[in-house]
């Protein structure tokens, strides 16, 4: 861009004899100033002062012409790559997180009936390329399912929909305050922007927070370095690999047992303990550690009793009433050994209230599995409660942000008595259904539905459908809420649980594929069982 001296106003250099009357703004500016004679004395000082002033004015104008301003956000945003929506007129919905809450909200929105001008564009953002059906990760360890069955690709699930998927990590969210009227919505107004770690910025009209949670591995010294969490597909595959390494090493000629310590006796800890104990059999020793005095304290009595029975039959030792204070490597004279043993330091739970510290109990293990503690993943732009969740109103909208919904682990949603709802899959699934409907209602200027019990409308509430747990191959426990004091266990509970989860899989296409696969596997297992029984009878005769 060329800029004449007259554009600088009353610059002193404009009156200097011999000065060039036009020059280019930029890095070569100095070489374009030419003076016919070298001033001396007072004129020299006047020239230097004028030149410094001129340079300052030109730098300011050059910065403005390049888009610079005092707004830091504008300066940082000009280097970002904006996400291109296919249509700027229709509503743009960005869903952060592709778990039960995020994916099922997107599918619900896609299935609703829209007018052409109101049909939204839906973008689903997740850090993984796969949706993970977390309640069935245990079946990966027991070899009952394949990865594609419980962790299908988003590309396959969304192939027959209008939902677009973007694999990325969320860096930050910048909600706009322009939308302040809860009762009115405009498809053309902007709700805010999402900044992704890849440098992409997504401008949205409506936002859904469904980022889930992560296991807190920094609660105890040494847990991050020496324990394995069990929450994601990567965690399950890492555990499978570690078990295979230990089995190759220990199940050789020496036949050494594998010691496994599971920290936590909630649903995850007990299901994981039962699955690992069944896999290792007599060659493994599993111990469960928890501060509570009983396992699964929030579970129905039938589930808890069945779990205790199964754990006892598999020689799982319960260290209840203890908490872990430290995890460290055991001193070993074999530095080349790959799978080193670790030592867990335990203290009684009641010692926290005593002045004199009781002596510690030490426990050795080849493998430590960590199933306690969780941290909700919520962008810093939103205030959170004590559990790290953002507060929502009864319609699942983030308080103070009428264009943002939060569900699943990210949402601090409460029931009619004011208690926070559990962060379980069935809560997220039902919230997804309501969030999808309420987004439709908000865009179409309709009333939103409350996600809680109301005396005047008992159908508008979170329905607790019961609780299920796996206890290994062909073993499980299911306590439905609509049959009091009835628990389906053993093979019947295992089958009921798998059928319920088959029904809950994301799409009809995936449900059909998995159903056929499970049916084929059941047929093979049944044939093998009959064949083995016949051979056994033949040998006896």
XYZ file of C-alpha atoms in Angstrom:
541
model
C 0.000 0.000 0.000
C 1.436 3.421 -0.997
C 0.890 6.349 1.291
C 1.615 10.011 0.433
C 3.167 12.457 2.905
C 0.028 14.562 2.821
C -1.831 11.748 4.506
C 0.303 12.244 7.608
C -1.200 15.660 8.304
C 1.185 18.314 9.656
C 4.270 16.132 9.722
C 7.398 18.330 9.962
C 9.180 16.274 7.311
C 6.666 17.375 4.711
C 8.357 20.810 4.599
C 11.944 19.585 4.432
C 13.731 20.578 1.207
C 14.698 17.683 -0.968
C 12.466 15.175 0.811
C 10.728 12.535 -1.285
C 7.001 13.254 -1.496
C 5.908 9.604 -1.746
C 7.118 6.394 -0.159
C 5.997 2.879 0.634
C 4.980 1.919 4.149
C 6.739 -1.252 5.308
C 10.156 -2.633 6.072
C 11.807 -0.711 3.208
C 10.513 2.689 4.292
C 13.898 4.010 5.466
C 15.545 3.406 2.132
C 12.905 5.483 0.352
C 13.646 8.707 2.272
C 16.227 10.719 0.362
C 17.661 14.095 1.331
C 19.643 16.212 -1.123
C 21.821 17.849 1.490
C 23.023 16.841 4.974
C 21.675 19.317 7.586
C 23.991 20.366 10.388
C 23.690 21.633 14.001
C 20.242 22.649 15.149
C 18.771 21.537 11.834
C 20.268 18.066 12.441
C 18.525 17.741 15.826
C 15.275 19.036 14.362
C 15.521 16.489 11.549
C 16.134 13.581 13.935
C 13.188 14.568 16.127
C 10.926 14.963 13.104
C 12.053 11.666 11.665
C 11.289 9.803 14.919
C 7.813 11.355 15.006
C 7.262 10.446 11.387
C 8.350 6.849 11.939
C 5.959 6.518 14.904
C 3.011 7.861 12.888
C 3.762 5.554 9.985
C 4.082 2.476 12.216
C 0.682 3.250 13.758
C -0.942 3.668 10.340
C 0.791 0.535 9.057
C -0.532 -1.492 12.010
C -4.066 -0.249 11.408
C -3.875 -1.017 7.704
C -2.787 -4.602 8.560
C -5.765 -5.078 10.852
C -4.029 -4.311 14.146
C -5.943 -2.805 17.015
C -5.864 -2.516 20.757
C -8.295 -5.455 21.104
C -6.100 -8.433 21.988
C -8.773 -10.946 21.118
C -8.960 -9.535 17.579
C -5.183 -9.774 17.193
C -5.126 -13.394 18.348
C -8.159 -14.416 16.329
C -6.753 -13.287 12.985
C -4.364 -16.266 13.063
C -7.167 -18.801 13.636
C -8.822 -20.844 10.931
C -12.604 -20.293 11.028
C -14.833 -23.331 10.617
C -16.994 -22.950 7.508
C -20.658 -23.782 7.959
C -22.568 -24.750 4.836
C -25.296 -22.159 5.474
C -25.101 -19.003 7.599
C -28.867 -18.508 7.652
C -29.954 -21.742 9.352
C -29.227 -22.279 13.091
C -25.768 -23.584 13.902
C -25.537 -26.054 16.798
C -22.115 -27.064 18.103
C -21.968 -30.082 20.435
C -18.775 -30.536 22.447
C -18.213 -34.169 23.396
C -19.251 -37.359 21.642
C -20.193 -39.539 24.601
C -23.679 -40.633 25.595
C -24.822 -37.053 26.124
C -23.294 -35.427 23.062
C -23.829 -38.132 20.425
C -27.391 -38.951 21.449
C -28.312 -35.252 21.544
C -27.039 -34.898 17.974
C -28.977 -37.968 16.846
C -32.109 -36.734 18.590
C -31.854 -33.352 16.858
C -31.357 -35.013 13.487
C -34.455 -37.181 13.971
C -36.851 -34.337 14.841
C -39.171 -32.733 12.301
C -38.000 -29.268 11.203
C -39.220 -26.672 8.761
C -36.669 -26.075 5.975
C -35.681 -22.618 7.261
C -35.308 -23.835 10.857
C -33.481 -27.123 10.286
C -30.163 -26.678 12.083
C -26.633 -27.508 11.056
C -25.125 -29.819 13.655
C -21.415 -30.127 14.368
C -20.153 -32.783 16.798
C -16.643 -32.287 18.219
C -14.755 -35.000 20.080
C -11.106 -35.781 20.769
C -11.522 -39.385 19.638
C -12.637 -40.821 16.319
C -14.765 -43.443 18.094
C -17.863 -43.392 20.251
C -17.270 -45.571 23.331
C -20.092 -47.518 24.966
C -18.347 -47.414 28.341
C -20.569 -49.837 30.318
C -19.336 -52.643 28.058
C -15.584 -52.010 28.238
C -15.337 -54.906 30.707
C -16.417 -57.298 27.946
C -13.265 -56.395 26.015
C -11.216 -57.952 28.830
C -13.383 -61.075 28.909
C -13.216 -61.394 25.091
C -17.016 -61.295 24.779
C -17.093 -58.361 22.354
C -14.893 -56.809 19.689
C -13.707 -53.212 19.623
C -15.931 -52.224 16.691
C -19.028 -53.397 18.565
C -18.573 -51.198 21.655
C -16.442 -48.465 20.064
C -17.730 -47.763 16.531
C -16.324 -44.954 14.416
C -18.261 -41.691 14.387
C -17.905 -41.688 10.604
C -19.858 -44.935 10.399
C -22.524 -43.925 12.918
C -23.199 -40.559 11.263
C -22.958 -41.668 7.633
C -26.735 -41.624 7.086
C -27.340 -38.352 8.961
C -26.738 -34.653 8.323
C -24.472 -34.401 11.382
C -20.901 -33.338 10.713
C -18.045 -34.627 12.870
C -14.777 -32.920 13.753
C -11.979 -34.698 15.625
C -10.289 -32.112 17.835
C -9.703 -31.008 21.421
C -11.512 -28.041 22.942
C -9.170 -25.286 24.049
C -11.648 -22.646 25.241
C -15.144 -21.269 24.773
C -16.066 -17.605 24.392
C -19.818 -17.153 24.946
C -21.333 -13.878 23.758
C -23.640 -11.868 25.996
C -25.666 -10.392 23.154
C -28.474 -12.932 23.634
C -30.064 -12.010 26.946
C -33.769 -12.652 26.375
C -34.620 -16.225 27.353
C -37.939 -16.155 25.540
C -36.770 -15.059 22.121
C -34.312 -16.605 19.736
C -32.992 -15.602 16.365
C -31.310 -18.004 13.990
C -29.039 -15.271 12.682
C -27.683 -14.062 16.032
C -24.348 -15.432 17.241
C -24.128 -17.329 20.502
C -20.333 -17.379 20.782
C -17.178 -19.092 19.579
C -15.347 -22.311 20.379
C -11.566 -22.396 20.025
C -10.015 -25.773 19.235
C -6.426 -26.846 19.826
C -5.817 -27.268 16.099
C -6.387 -23.523 15.605
C -9.926 -23.833 14.264
C -12.547 -21.491 15.661
C -16.199 -22.499 15.479
C -18.842 -19.787 15.525
C -22.114 -21.120 16.896
C -25.677 -20.067 17.606
C -26.350 -22.834 20.130
C -23.889 -24.842 22.201
C -24.120 -28.143 24.083
C -21.507 -28.959 26.729
C -21.095 -32.746 27.000
C -17.358 -33.168 27.486
C -17.696 -35.860 30.152
C -15.144 -36.392 32.908
C -11.689 -37.813 33.461
C -10.284 -39.940 36.268
C -8.418 -37.976 38.927
C -5.016 -39.629 39.084
C -3.374 -36.967 41.261
C -5.240 -37.791 44.466
C -2.450 -39.972 45.883
C 1.333 -39.727 45.346
C 2.447 -42.343 42.852
C -0.997 -43.104 41.418
C -0.323 -41.270 38.165
C 2.967 -43.123 37.620
C 2.096 -46.627 38.836
C -1.691 -47.096 38.501
C -3.932 -47.586 35.475
C -7.338 -45.886 35.172
C -10.304 -47.609 33.552
C -12.541 -45.072 31.885
C -11.767 -44.887 28.165
C -11.159 -47.257 25.281
C -7.462 -46.447 25.483
C -7.488 -47.401 29.171
C -9.126 -50.755 28.397
C -6.672 -51.529 25.589
C -3.740 -50.526 27.798
C -4.981 -52.824 30.560
C -5.468 -55.677 28.086
C -1.898 -55.258 26.872
C -0.541 -55.209 30.434
C -2.485 -58.334 31.388
C -1.147 -60.157 28.331
C 2.422 -59.170 29.274
C 1.975 -60.429 32.832
C 0.317 -63.639 31.649
C 3.223 -64.416 29.292
C 5.735 -63.674 32.030
C 4.042 -65.429 34.974
C 2.212 -68.325 33.346
C 5.411 -69.969 32.149
C 7.289 -72.860 33.759
C 7.423 -71.095 37.152
C 3.644 -70.504 37.302
C 3.880 -67.396 39.502
C 0.571 -65.745 40.524
C -0.382 -62.261 39.380
C -1.329 -59.842 42.175
C -3.875 -57.175 41.217
C -4.991 -54.332 43.495
C -8.197 -52.495 42.581
C -8.681 -49.138 44.311
C -12.400 -48.430 44.680
C -15.394 -50.665 45.410
C -18.036 -48.805 43.441
C -19.655 -50.272 40.350
C -16.537 -49.840 38.219
C -14.217 -51.347 40.825
C -16.420 -54.370 41.513
C -17.206 -55.112 37.847
C -13.524 -54.791 36.988
C -12.472 -56.990 39.924
C -14.954 -59.724 38.998
C -13.878 -59.666 35.336
C -10.125 -59.750 36.045
C -10.506 -62.425 38.752
C -12.460 -64.647 36.368
C -9.868 -64.188 33.634
C -6.866 -64.987 35.831
C -8.579 -67.774 37.754
C -6.416 -69.553 40.331
C -3.321 -67.950 38.829
C -4.346 -64.490 40.035
C -4.986 -62.816 43.376
C -7.266 -59.773 43.306
C -7.711 -57.362 46.217
C -10.203 -54.492 46.438
C -9.421 -51.428 48.566
C -11.974 -48.833 49.628
C -12.703 -46.449 52.507
C -16.330 -47.605 52.708
C -17.376 -50.455 54.931
C -19.295 -52.226 52.144
C -19.052 -52.597 48.393
C -21.284 -50.596 46.035
C -22.966 -48.642 48.860
C -25.440 -46.966 46.484
C -26.408 -50.193 44.666
C -29.649 -52.117 45.267
C -29.377 -54.845 47.874
C -29.813 -57.612 45.303
C -26.933 -56.384 43.141
C -24.671 -55.928 46.155
C -25.392 -59.388 47.545
C -24.864 -61.095 44.190
C -21.585 -59.220 43.673
C -20.349 -60.249 47.130
C -21.201 -63.865 46.377
C -19.318 -63.851 43.069
C -16.253 -62.107 44.508
C -16.122 -64.609 47.371
C -16.315 -67.552 44.956
C -13.350 -66.132 43.019
C -11.255 -65.532 46.150
C -11.256 -61.744 45.783
C -10.046 -60.216 49.044
C -11.801 -57.068 50.284
C -9.739 -54.473 52.152
C -12.619 -52.255 53.243
C -12.247 -49.324 55.619
C -8.820 -48.378 54.241
C -7.576 -45.577 52.003
C -4.406 -45.489 49.933
C -1.822 -42.889 50.982
C 1.049 -43.715 48.642
C 2.037 -45.962 45.728
C 5.703 -46.604 44.991
C 7.928 -49.088 43.189
C 9.227 -51.931 45.278
C 13.010 -51.981 45.700
C 14.227 -54.566 43.249
C 17.599 -56.074 42.458
C 16.417 -56.781 38.937
C 16.533 -53.404 37.150
C 16.118 -55.069 33.761
C 12.781 -56.559 34.763
C 10.004 -54.934 32.749
C 6.966 -55.524 35.000
C 8.100 -54.375 38.430
C 5.972 -54.784 41.521
C 4.609 -51.797 43.407
C 3.815 -51.234 47.067
C 0.612 -49.553 48.262
C 0.564 -47.889 51.664
C -2.825 -48.173 53.391
C -4.238 -46.484 56.463
C -7.530 -47.093 58.278
C -10.303 -44.744 57.230
C -11.088 -43.771 60.843
C -7.485 -42.603 61.363
C -8.319 -39.278 59.719
C -10.151 -38.226 62.885
C -7.476 -39.315 65.354
C -4.502 -37.322 66.547
C -2.127 -40.260 66.683
C -1.425 -41.756 63.301
C -1.913 -45.547 63.295
C 0.705 -47.794 61.716
C 0.437 -48.227 57.973
C -0.417 -51.454 56.177
C 1.563 -52.307 53.063
C 0.290 -54.298 50.117
C 2.293 -55.509 47.107
C 0.880 -55.831 43.627
C 1.936 -56.405 40.047
C -0.896 -54.257 38.738
C -2.847 -51.386 40.321
C -6.206 -50.359 38.842
C -7.585 -46.957 39.878
C -11.375 -46.496 39.735
C -12.086 -43.681 42.226
C -12.344 -39.930 41.761
C -13.531 -38.028 38.736
C -13.094 -34.524 37.351
C -15.750 -33.006 35.108
C -14.390 -31.379 31.954
C -15.909 -27.900 31.754
C -14.365 -24.900 29.918
C -13.047 -22.160 32.197
C -15.574 -19.655 30.873
C -18.279 -21.193 33.075
C -18.504 -21.273 36.885
C -18.575 -24.750 38.451
C -19.821 -26.399 41.629
C -17.864 -28.522 44.103
C -17.870 -31.467 41.696
C -16.468 -29.352 38.866
C -19.800 -29.247 37.014
C -21.472 -26.162 35.623
C -24.792 -25.223 37.208
C -27.861 -25.655 35.040
C -31.503 -24.751 35.410
C -34.323 -27.279 35.217
C -34.340 -27.128 31.403
C -30.619 -28.113 31.245
C -29.500 -24.633 30.191
C -26.371 -23.203 31.792
C -27.383 -20.510 34.227
C -26.800 -17.075 32.726
C -26.367 -18.481 29.215
C -29.736 -19.165 27.566
C -28.091 -20.474 24.384
C -25.894 -23.059 26.092
C -27.026 -26.458 27.379
C -24.996 -28.797 29.598
C -25.625 -32.521 30.067
C -23.921 -35.632 31.414
C -20.876 -35.281 33.640
C -20.572 -31.594 32.676
C -23.961 -30.669 34.168
C -24.781 -30.067 37.817
C -28.427 -30.995 37.348
C -30.517 -31.595 40.479
C -33.601 -33.637 41.217
C -36.768 -32.322 42.885
C -35.222 -32.670 46.347
C -32.201 -30.551 45.396
C -29.698 -33.415 45.199
C -27.283 -33.659 42.292
C -28.072 -36.476 39.883
C -25.580 -39.306 39.495
C -23.167 -39.120 36.595
C -24.262 -42.362 34.936
C -24.971 -43.405 31.376
C -28.734 -43.598 31.872
C -28.825 -40.044 33.237
C -26.864 -38.763 30.228
C -29.094 -40.687 27.812
C -32.271 -39.183 29.212
C -30.733 -35.716 29.380
C -29.771 -36.024 25.710
C -33.391 -36.670 24.806
C -34.526 -33.570 26.712
C -31.671 -31.396 25.442
C -32.510 -32.262 21.841
C -36.171 -31.454 22.367
C -35.448 -28.216 24.247
C -33.108 -27.044 21.498
C -35.908 -27.647 19.006
C -38.319 -25.746 21.266
C -35.932 -22.820 21.768
C -35.267 -22.435 18.040
C -38.997 -22.603 17.282
C -40.013 -20.276 20.151
C -41.814 -23.029 22.062
C -41.785 -23.657 25.828
C -38.946 -25.802 27.156
C -39.497 -28.974 29.187
C -38.080 -29.308 32.718
C -35.827 -32.268 33.436
C -37.052 -32.950 36.956
C -40.052 -34.234 38.878
C -43.014 -31.877 38.950
C -46.180 -32.689 40.904
C -48.445 -31.331 38.189
C -46.797 -33.368 35.438
C -45.209 -36.600 36.677
C -43.992 -37.601 33.203
C -41.513 -34.731 32.931
C -38.784 -36.149 35.086
C -35.680 -38.247 35.205
C -36.828 -41.881 35.314
C -34.499 -44.184 37.233
C -34.871 -47.448 35.296
C -32.822 -49.667 37.574
C -29.199 -50.762 37.835
C -27.152 -53.399 36.054
C -23.683 -54.842 36.486
C -21.534 -57.457 34.810
C -19.785 -60.073 36.929
C -17.900 -61.868 34.157
C -18.793 -64.135 31.258
C -22.373 -65.362 31.498
C -22.833 -63.724 34.886
C -24.468 -60.465 35.871
C -27.014 -58.776 38.107
C -29.954 -56.604 37.036
C -32.376 -54.884 39.421
C -35.128 -53.089 37.466
C -36.887 -50.205 39.170
C -40.363 -51.331 38.134
C -40.063 -54.672 40.007
C -39.350 -54.140 43.682
C -37.009 -56.572 45.444
C -36.408 -58.593 42.272
C -32.876 -59.148 40.986
C -32.053 -61.100 37.850
C -28.666 -62.764 38.298
C -26.417 -65.354 36.739
C -26.949 -66.137 33.052
C -30.397 -64.516 33.096
C -28.994 -61.242 34.478
C -26.126 -61.360 31.988
C -28.513 -61.848 29.052
C -30.919 -59.147 30.234
C -28.058 -56.684 30.561
C -26.722 -57.380 27.064
C -30.179 -57.086 25.513
C -30.769 -53.765 27.296
C -27.467 -52.397 26.029
C -28.120 -53.727 22.540
C -31.324 -51.699 22.521
C -29.380 -48.620 23.702
C -26.763 -48.687 20.938
C -26.733 -45.427 18.941
C -28.223 -46.271 15.531
C -30.420 -48.951 13.983
C -27.694 -49.929 11.533
C -25.108 -50.470 14.257
C -27.668 -52.212 16.442
C -28.408 -54.705 13.673
C -24.734 -55.438 12.990
C -23.932 -55.988 16.648
C -27.048 -58.112 17.187
C -26.091 -60.440 14.331
C -22.520 -60.646 15.638
C -23.633 -61.505 19.173
C -26.088 -64.092 17.877
C -23.358 -65.761 15.834
C -21.006 -65.816 18.814
C -23.720 -67.313 21.033
C -24.337 -70.023 18.443
C -20.636 -70.874 18.304
C -20.412 -70.988 22.105
C -23.498 -73.197 22.329
C -22.117 -75.571 19.706
C -18.780 -75.751 21.534
C -20.555 -76.472 24.815
C -22.652 -79.275 23.295
C -19.621 -80.713 21.549
C -17.611 -80.694 24.757
C -20.438 -82.331 26.677
C -20.799 -85.088 24.081
C -17.060 -85.799 24.053
C -16.995 -85.913 27.836
C -19.851 -88.435 27.942
C -18.198 -90.508 25.219
C -14.963 -90.713 27.177
C -16.773 -91.802 30.352
C -18.605 -94.525 28.505
